XYZ file of C-alpha atoms in Angstrom:
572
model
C 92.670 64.640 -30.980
C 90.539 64.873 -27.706
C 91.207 67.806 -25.114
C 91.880 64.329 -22.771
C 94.661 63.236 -25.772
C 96.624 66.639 -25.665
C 96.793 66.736 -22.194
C 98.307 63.437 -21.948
C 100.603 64.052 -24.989
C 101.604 67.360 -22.969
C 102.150 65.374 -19.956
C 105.085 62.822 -21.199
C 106.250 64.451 -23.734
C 108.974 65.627 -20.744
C 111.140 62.866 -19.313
C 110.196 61.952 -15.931
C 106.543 63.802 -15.844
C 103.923 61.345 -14.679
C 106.093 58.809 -13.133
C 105.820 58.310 -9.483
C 109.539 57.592 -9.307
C 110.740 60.361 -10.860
C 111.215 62.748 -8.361
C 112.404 62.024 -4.851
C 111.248 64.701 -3.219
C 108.643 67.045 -3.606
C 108.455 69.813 -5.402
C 109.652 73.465 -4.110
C 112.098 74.893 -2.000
C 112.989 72.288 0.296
C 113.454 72.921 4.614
C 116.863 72.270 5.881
C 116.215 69.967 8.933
C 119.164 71.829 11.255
C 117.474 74.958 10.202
C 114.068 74.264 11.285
C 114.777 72.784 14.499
C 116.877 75.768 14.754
C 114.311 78.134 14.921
C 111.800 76.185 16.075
C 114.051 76.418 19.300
C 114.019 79.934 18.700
C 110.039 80.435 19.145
C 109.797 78.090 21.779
C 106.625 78.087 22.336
C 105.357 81.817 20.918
C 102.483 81.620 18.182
C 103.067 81.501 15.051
C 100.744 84.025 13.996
C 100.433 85.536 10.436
C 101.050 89.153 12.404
C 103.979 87.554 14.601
C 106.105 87.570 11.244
C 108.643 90.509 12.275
C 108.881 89.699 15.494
C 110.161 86.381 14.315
C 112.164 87.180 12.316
C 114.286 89.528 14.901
C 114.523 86.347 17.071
C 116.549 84.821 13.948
C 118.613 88.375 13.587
C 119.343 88.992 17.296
C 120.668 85.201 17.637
C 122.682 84.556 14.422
C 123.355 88.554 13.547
C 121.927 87.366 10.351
C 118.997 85.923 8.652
C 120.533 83.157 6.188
C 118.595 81.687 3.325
C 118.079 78.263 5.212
C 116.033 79.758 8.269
C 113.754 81.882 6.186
C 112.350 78.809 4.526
C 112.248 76.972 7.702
C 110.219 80.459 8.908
C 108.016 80.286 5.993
C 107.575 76.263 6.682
C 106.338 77.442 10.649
C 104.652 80.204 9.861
C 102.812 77.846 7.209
C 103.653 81.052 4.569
C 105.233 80.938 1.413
C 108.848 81.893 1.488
C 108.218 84.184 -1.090
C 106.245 86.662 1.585
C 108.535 85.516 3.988
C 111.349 86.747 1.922
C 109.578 90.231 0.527
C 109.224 91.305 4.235
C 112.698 90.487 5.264
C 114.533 92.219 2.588
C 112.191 95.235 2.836
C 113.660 96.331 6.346
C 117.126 97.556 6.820
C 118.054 95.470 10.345
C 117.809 92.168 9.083
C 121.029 91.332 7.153
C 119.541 88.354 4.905
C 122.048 86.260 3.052
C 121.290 84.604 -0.070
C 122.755 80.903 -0.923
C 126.138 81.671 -1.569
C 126.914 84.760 0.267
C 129.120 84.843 2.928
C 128.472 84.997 6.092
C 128.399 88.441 8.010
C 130.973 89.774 10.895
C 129.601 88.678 14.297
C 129.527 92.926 15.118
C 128.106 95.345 13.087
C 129.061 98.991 14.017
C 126.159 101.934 12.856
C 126.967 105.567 11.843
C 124.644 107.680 12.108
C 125.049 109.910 8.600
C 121.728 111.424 9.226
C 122.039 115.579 9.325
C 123.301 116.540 12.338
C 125.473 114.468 12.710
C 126.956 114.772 9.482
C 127.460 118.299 10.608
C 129.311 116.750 13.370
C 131.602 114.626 11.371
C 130.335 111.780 10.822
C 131.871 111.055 7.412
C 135.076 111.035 7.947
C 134.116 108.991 11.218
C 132.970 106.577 9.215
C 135.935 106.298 6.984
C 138.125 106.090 9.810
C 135.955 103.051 11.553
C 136.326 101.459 8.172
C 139.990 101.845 7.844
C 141.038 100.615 11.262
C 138.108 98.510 13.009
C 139.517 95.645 10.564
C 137.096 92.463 8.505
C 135.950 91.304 11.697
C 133.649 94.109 12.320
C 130.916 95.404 9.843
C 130.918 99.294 9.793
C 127.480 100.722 7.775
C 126.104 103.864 7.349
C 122.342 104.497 9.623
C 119.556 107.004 8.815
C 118.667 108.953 11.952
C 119.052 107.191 15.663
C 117.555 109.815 17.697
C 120.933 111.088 19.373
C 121.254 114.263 17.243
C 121.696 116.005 20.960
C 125.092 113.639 21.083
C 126.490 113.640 17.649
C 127.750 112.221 16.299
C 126.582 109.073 17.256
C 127.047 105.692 16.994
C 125.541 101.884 17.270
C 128.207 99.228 18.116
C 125.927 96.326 18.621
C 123.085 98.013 20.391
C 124.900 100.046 22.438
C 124.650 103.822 21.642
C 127.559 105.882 22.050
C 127.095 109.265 22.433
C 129.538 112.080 20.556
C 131.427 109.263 19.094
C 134.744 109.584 18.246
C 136.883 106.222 17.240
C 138.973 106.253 20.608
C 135.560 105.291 21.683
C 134.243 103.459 19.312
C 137.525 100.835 19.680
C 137.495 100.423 22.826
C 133.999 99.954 22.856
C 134.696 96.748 20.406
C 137.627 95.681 22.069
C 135.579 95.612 25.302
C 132.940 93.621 23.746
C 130.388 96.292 25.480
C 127.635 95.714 22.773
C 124.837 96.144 24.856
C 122.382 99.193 25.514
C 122.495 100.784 28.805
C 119.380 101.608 30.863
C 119.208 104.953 32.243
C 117.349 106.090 35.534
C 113.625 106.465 34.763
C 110.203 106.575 36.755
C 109.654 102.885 37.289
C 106.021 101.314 38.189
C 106.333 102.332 41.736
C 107.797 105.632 41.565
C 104.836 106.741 39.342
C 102.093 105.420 41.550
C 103.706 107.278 44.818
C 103.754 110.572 42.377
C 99.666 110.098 42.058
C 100.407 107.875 38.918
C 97.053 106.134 37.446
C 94.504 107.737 39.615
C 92.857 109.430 36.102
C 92.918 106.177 34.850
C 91.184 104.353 38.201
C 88.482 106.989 38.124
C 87.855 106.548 34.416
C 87.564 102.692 34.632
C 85.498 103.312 37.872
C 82.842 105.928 36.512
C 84.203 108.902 38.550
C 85.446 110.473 35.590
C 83.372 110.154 32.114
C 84.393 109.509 28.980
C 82.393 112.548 27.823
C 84.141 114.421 30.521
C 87.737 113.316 29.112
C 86.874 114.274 25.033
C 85.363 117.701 26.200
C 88.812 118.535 28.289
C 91.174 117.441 25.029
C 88.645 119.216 22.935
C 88.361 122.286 25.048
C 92.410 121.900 25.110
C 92.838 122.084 21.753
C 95.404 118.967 22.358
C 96.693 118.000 18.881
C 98.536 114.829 17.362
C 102.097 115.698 17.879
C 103.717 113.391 15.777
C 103.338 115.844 12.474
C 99.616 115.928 11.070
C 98.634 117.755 14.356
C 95.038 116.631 13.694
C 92.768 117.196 16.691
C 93.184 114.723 19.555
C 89.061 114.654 20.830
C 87.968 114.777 17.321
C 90.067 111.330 16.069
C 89.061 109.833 19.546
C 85.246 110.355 18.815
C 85.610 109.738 15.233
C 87.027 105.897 16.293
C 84.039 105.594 19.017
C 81.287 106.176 16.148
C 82.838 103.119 14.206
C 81.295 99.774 15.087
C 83.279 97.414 17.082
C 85.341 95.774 17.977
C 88.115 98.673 17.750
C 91.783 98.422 18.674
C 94.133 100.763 19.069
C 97.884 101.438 17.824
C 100.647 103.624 19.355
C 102.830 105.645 16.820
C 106.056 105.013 18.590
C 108.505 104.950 14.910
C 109.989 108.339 15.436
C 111.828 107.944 12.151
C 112.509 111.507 11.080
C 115.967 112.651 10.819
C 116.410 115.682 14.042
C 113.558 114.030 16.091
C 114.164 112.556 19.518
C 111.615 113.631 21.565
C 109.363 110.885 21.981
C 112.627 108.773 22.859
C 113.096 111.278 25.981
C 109.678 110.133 27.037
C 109.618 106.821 26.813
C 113.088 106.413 28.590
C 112.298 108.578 31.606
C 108.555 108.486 32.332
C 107.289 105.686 30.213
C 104.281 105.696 32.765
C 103.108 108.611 31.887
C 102.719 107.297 28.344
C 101.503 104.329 29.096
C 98.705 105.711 31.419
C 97.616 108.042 28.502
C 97.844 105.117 26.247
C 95.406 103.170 28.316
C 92.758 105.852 28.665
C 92.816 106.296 25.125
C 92.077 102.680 24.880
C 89.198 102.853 27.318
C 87.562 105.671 25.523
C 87.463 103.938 22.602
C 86.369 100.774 23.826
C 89.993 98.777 22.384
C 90.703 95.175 23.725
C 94.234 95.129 22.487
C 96.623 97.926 22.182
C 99.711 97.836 19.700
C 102.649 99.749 20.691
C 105.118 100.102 17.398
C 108.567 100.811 18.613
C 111.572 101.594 16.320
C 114.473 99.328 16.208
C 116.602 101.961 16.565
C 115.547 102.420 20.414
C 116.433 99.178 22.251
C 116.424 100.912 25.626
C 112.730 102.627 25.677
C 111.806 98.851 23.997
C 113.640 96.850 27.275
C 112.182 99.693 29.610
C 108.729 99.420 28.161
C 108.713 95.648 28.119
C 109.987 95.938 32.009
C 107.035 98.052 33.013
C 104.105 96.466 30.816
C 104.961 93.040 32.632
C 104.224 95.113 36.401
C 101.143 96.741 35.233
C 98.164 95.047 37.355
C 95.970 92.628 35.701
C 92.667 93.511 33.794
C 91.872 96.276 30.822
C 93.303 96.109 27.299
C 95.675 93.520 26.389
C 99.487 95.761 25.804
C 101.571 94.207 22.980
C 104.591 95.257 22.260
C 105.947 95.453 18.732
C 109.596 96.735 17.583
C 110.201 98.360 14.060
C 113.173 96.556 11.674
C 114.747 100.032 10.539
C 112.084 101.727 8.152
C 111.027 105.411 8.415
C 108.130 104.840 6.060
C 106.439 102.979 8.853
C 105.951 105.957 10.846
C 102.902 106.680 8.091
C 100.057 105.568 9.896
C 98.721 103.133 6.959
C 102.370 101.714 6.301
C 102.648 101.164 10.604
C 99.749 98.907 10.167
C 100.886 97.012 7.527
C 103.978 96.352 9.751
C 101.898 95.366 13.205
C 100.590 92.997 10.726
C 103.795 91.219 9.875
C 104.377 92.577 6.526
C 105.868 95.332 4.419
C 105.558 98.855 5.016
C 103.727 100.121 2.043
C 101.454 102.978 2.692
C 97.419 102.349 1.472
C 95.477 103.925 -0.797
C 92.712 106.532 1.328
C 89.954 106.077 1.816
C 89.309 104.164 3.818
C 91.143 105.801 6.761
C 92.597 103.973 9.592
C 89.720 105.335 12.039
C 87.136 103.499 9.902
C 89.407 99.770 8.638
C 92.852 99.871 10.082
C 94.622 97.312 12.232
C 93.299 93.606 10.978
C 90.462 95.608 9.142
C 88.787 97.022 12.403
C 88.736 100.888 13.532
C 91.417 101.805 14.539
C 92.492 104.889 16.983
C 96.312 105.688 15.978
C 98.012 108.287 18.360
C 101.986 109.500 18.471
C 103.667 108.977 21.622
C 104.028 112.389 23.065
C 100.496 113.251 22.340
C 99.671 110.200 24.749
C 102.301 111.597 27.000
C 100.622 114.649 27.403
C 96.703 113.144 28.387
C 96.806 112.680 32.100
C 98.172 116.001 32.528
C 95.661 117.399 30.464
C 92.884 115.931 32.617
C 94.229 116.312 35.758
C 95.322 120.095 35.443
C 92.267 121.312 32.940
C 92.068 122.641 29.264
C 92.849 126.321 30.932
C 96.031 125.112 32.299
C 97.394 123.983 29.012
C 95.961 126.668 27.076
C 97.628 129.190 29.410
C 101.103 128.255 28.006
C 102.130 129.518 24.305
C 103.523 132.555 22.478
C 102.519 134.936 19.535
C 98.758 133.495 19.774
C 99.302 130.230 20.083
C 98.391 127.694 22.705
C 99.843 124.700 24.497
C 103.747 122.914 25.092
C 105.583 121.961 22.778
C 108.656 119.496 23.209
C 110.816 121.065 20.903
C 113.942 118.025 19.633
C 116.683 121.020 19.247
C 120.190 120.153 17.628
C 123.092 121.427 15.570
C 124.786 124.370 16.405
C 123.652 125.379 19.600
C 125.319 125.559 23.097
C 123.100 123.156 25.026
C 121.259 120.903 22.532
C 118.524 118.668 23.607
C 115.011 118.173 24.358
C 113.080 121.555 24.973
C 109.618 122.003 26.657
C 108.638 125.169 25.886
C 105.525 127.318 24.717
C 103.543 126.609 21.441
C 104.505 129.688 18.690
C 107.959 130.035 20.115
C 110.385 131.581 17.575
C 113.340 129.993 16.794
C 115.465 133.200 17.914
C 113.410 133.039 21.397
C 114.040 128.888 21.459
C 117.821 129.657 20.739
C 118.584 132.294 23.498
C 115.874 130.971 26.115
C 116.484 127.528 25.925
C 119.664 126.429 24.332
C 122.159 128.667 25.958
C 122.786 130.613 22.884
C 124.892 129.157 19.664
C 127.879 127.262 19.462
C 130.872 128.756 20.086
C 132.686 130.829 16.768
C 129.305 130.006 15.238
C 126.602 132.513 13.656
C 123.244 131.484 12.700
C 122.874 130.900 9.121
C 119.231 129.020 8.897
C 117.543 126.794 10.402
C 114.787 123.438 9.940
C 111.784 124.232 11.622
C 109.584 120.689 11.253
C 112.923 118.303 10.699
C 113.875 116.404 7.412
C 110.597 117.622 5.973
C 109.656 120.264 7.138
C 111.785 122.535 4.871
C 114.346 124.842 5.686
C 114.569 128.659 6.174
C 117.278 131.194 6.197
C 117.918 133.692 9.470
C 116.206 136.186 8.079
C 112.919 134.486 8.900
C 113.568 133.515 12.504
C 110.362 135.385 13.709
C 108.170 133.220 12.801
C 106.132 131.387 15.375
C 107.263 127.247 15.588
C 103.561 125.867 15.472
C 101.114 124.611 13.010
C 99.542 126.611 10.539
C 102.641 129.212 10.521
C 104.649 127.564 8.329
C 102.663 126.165 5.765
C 102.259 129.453 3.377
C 106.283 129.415 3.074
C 106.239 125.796 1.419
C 107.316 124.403 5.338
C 105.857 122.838 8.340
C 106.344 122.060 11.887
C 105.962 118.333 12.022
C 107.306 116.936 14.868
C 109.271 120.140 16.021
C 112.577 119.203 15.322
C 114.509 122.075 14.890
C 117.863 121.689 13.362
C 120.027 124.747 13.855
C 122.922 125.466 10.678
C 125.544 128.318 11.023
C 127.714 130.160 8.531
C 129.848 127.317 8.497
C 127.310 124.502 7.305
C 126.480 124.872 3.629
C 123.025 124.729 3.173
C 123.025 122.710 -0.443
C 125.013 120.077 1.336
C 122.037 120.075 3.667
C 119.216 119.530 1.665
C 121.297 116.980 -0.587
C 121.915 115.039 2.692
C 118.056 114.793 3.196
C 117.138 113.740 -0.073
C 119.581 110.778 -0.081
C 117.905 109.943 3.336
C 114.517 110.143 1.612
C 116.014 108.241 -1.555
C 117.044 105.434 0.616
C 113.281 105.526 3.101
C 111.071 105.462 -0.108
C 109.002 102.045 0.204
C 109.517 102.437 -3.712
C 105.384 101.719 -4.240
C 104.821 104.871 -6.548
C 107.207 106.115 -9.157
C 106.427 109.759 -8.191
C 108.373 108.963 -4.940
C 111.131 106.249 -6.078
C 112.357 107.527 -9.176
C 111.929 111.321 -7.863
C 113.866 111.079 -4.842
C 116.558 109.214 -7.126
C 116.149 112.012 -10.086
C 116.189 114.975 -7.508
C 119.447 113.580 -5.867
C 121.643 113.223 -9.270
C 120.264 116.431 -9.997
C 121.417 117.900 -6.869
C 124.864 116.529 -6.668
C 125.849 118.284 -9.981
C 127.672 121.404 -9.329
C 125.241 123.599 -10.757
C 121.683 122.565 -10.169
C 118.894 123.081 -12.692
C 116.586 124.783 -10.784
C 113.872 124.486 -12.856
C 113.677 121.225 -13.695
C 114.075 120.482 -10.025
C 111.107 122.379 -9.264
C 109.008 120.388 -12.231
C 109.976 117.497 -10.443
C 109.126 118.448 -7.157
C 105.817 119.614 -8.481
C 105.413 116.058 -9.555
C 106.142 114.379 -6.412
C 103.859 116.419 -4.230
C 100.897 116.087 -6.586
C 101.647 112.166 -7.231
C 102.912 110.472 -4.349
C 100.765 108.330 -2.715
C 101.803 109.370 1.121
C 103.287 111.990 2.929
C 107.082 110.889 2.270
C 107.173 111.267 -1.381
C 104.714 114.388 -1.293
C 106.855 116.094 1.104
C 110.606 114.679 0.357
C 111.508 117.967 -1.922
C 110.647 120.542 0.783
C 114.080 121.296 1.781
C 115.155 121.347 -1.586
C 112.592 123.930 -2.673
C 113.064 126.058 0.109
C 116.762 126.309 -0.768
C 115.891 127.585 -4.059
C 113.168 129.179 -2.755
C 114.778 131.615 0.006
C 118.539 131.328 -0.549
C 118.676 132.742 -3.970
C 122.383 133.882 -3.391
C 123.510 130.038 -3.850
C 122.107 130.265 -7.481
C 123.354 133.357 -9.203
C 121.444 134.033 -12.871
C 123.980 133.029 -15.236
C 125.320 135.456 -17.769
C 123.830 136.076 -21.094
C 126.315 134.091 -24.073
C 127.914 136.388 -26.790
C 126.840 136.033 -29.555
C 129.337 133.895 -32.032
């Protein structure tokens, strides 16, 4: 029998297969009419764009509260993208609620938690228990990782409005009252920033008074770093993008994911100009058309402000586009933040190549945090002395310090580079708590380790840390007294790291889940938790899985009292 004969025999040897009549329609997942005119009301008239994917896909969640089966096909049918990819994104963020065929439909208001550190030292457990028990079936109450309110825990999301040391008083009559909606605060609008001498670097740079040579030798000279947790020099990453052929773009680091961090929120809801001027001399310097700015979800008022001001900026230099997170922290890696811009999921790349050389849509790409943006104009207006002039213990520069937990007056704290945590404590937050000691402390947030009170001399900066298995990161300090218990601590961060992994490498997925069944045993094997931490930092692909077991190493590490040697058997 011929090749031609099998095939044939292959064909109808199925009923139905090669008749024209026997199927009605065609083949696939098929595109409920409702649904599709559904959201292509929705869109309106917005491109459909390959990158555009997330955005769309909040316009579904922020309508319905819910992304059901029916409009992700009509998405995918658009978008002209299989619903398979269309599907894989969705799922992979925690803020949009997709339901399967079959599932029930969601409560019209969800009400958010925060279970993140500080505010579980605040209470939020049993806060949660309580929503659950009297908020009733018509309201969704979930845990959240970090919101970036540890200053007001413990806090919570009903809707998208943020309430601020939450208790359920509040919380009810915050549902009853329907007030689901974020509320903007006072900031420096357009106008208020141009009478304080607002843009005038920025007019000088685009007219030739100032150089661009001029600009990298100042944040050289300065010694400004990224302040978003690598701290890599800010002059040297700027060049580094310039010697790339064009066309470049440029991406703003704005997912301030990790758990005690809020500082970059503080900027971008009371001087977002300030940012955004810094933002667009970066973008001149490097020659960028089109700016990204990557916002978490979690932050609907600096997203509202931002979109505000962007629309009054005058005509001409880069196009701004704005772009909000859907609840992941691994998208504050710079790798797994482009993957997002792009409209897909956040799964961190292989290196090389690094972003500066193919990053956003495969072109050089200049990738800066939001505070280290913040920081340019004064930087170039003032002059590399006047920056270096501030610091502590032989350090140099500001650094906005997020401080929470069990201090007096918690909050955002501008102070000198190399600070000690005793000096931050007594200087800036008014002391601790009342009827509270200090116990330890986290100098760099959820990763950055954690250290007992014995070793609160050390100067808050990079390169201090690093030789006691910690780091600075982002500076968020978290502040534990002799009332916290510092397992419960580091057992709260590794669930939160558990739940962020992107689950790419097995280092990272299964580790996180090994190292928290491990840890929630009453005694903990201490060696095999340090085998397995061992593993994770030498295998993970990015900086979540390689640094997820700090805090738990550190605990072993430097509060050997919490792991007495266990006595010798007799022998039978």
């Amino acid at each position: 029998m011929s090749q031609h004969d099998v095939s044939q025999v292959r064909r109808f040897d199925h009923p139905g297969r090669g008749r024209a009549d026997a199927r009605a329609v065609p083949k696939g997942r098929q595109v409920d009419t409702q649904a599709i005119d559904d959201v292509r009301a929705l869109l309106g008239t917005a491109s459909r764009q390959r990158d555009l994917l997330i955005e769309h896909l909040h316009r579904i969640q922020d309508h319905y509260g819910q992304i059901s089966s029916a409009h992700l096909a009509a998405l995918a049918d658009e978008m002209k993208l299989a619903f398979a990819e269309v599907f894989e994104t969705a799922t992979f963020y925690a803020h949009f609620d997709v339901r399967k065929e079959g599932d029930a439909s969601l409560p019209a208001l969800t009400v958010r938690v925060c279970d993140s550190i500080t505010c579980a030292m605040h209470g939020a457990e049993p806060l949660l228990e309580a929503l659950r028990a009297e908020l009733g079936p018509d309201v969704r109450v979930v845990r959240a990782p970090c919101v970036g309110l540890c200053d007001h825990a413990p806090a919570v999301e009903v809707g998208h409005n943020f309430l601020h040391r939450a208790d359920v008083a509040a919380v009810k009559a915050a549902v009853a009252a329907g007030d689901t909606h974020a509320h903007l605060p006072s900031y420096v609008d357009y106008d208020a920033y141009r009478q304080g001498g607002g843009y005038q670097t920025l007019d000088r740079l685009r007219s030739g008074a100032l150089t661009v040579e001029t600009v990298l030798s100042v944040l050289d000279d300065g010694s400004l770093r990224g302040l978003g947790g690598a701290g890599f020099p800010t002059g040297r990453k700027w060049r580094s993008v310039r010697g790339e052929p064009g066309p470049r773009l440029m991406a703003v680091n704005g997912d301030e994911g990790e758990p005690g961090t809020f500082k970059d929120q503080h900027y971008l809801n009371t001087d977002p100009h300030r940012f955004l001027e810094g933002t667009l001399i970066g973008a001149h310097v490097v020659e960028a058309e089109d700016v990204y700015l990557y916002i978490r979800d979690e932050y609907p008022i600096a997203l509202e402000i931002l979109a505000r001001e962007i629309a009054r900026l005058p005509e001409g230099g880069p196009r701004l586009h704005l772009r909000r997170g859907a609840g992941a922290y691994i998208c504050g890696e710079e790798s797994s933040l482009i993957e997002s811009i792009e409209g897909k999921r956040g799964l961190p790349r292989h290196k090389p190549p690094f972003p500066f050389q193919v990053g956003l849509f495969g072109r050089p790409t200049l990738i800066n945090n939001v505070e280290t943006l913040y920081w340019v104009r004064d930087l170039l207006e003032r002059g590399a002395e006047w920056w270096k002039s501030h610091g502590r213990h032989g350090r140099v520069g500001l650094r906005s310090y997020s401080v929470s937990g069990r201090v007096r007056e918690p909050g955002v704290k501008l102070a000198p580079a190399g600070i000690t945590v005793l000096e931050l404590i007594e200087e800036y937050c008014g002391g601790m708590a009342e009827g509270h000691s200090f116990a330890a402390y986290l100098p760099g947030g959820a990763s950055g380790g954690i250290l007992p009170a014995t070793m609160s001399d050390i100067p808050l900066d990079f390169g201090t840390l690093e030789k006691y298995g910690c780091f600075i990161g982002s500076a968020a300090v978290v502040i534990l007294s002799d009332r916290d218990d510092v397992r419960g601590a580091a057992l709260n961060l590794m669930r939160f790291f558990e739940d962020e992994s992107c689950g790419q490498c097995t280092p990272c997925r299964s580790g996180t889940q090994k190292a928290r069944m491990l840890m929630e045993r009453g005694a903990w094997d201490t060696e095999l938790l340090g085998e397995l931490a061992q593993c994770m930092r030498d295998a993970s692909i990015c900086g979540l899985g390689q640094a997820a077991s700090n805090p738990l190493t550190s605990v072993i590490k430097f509060f050997p009292d919490l792991f007495p040697t266990p006595l010798p058997q007799a022998a039978e």
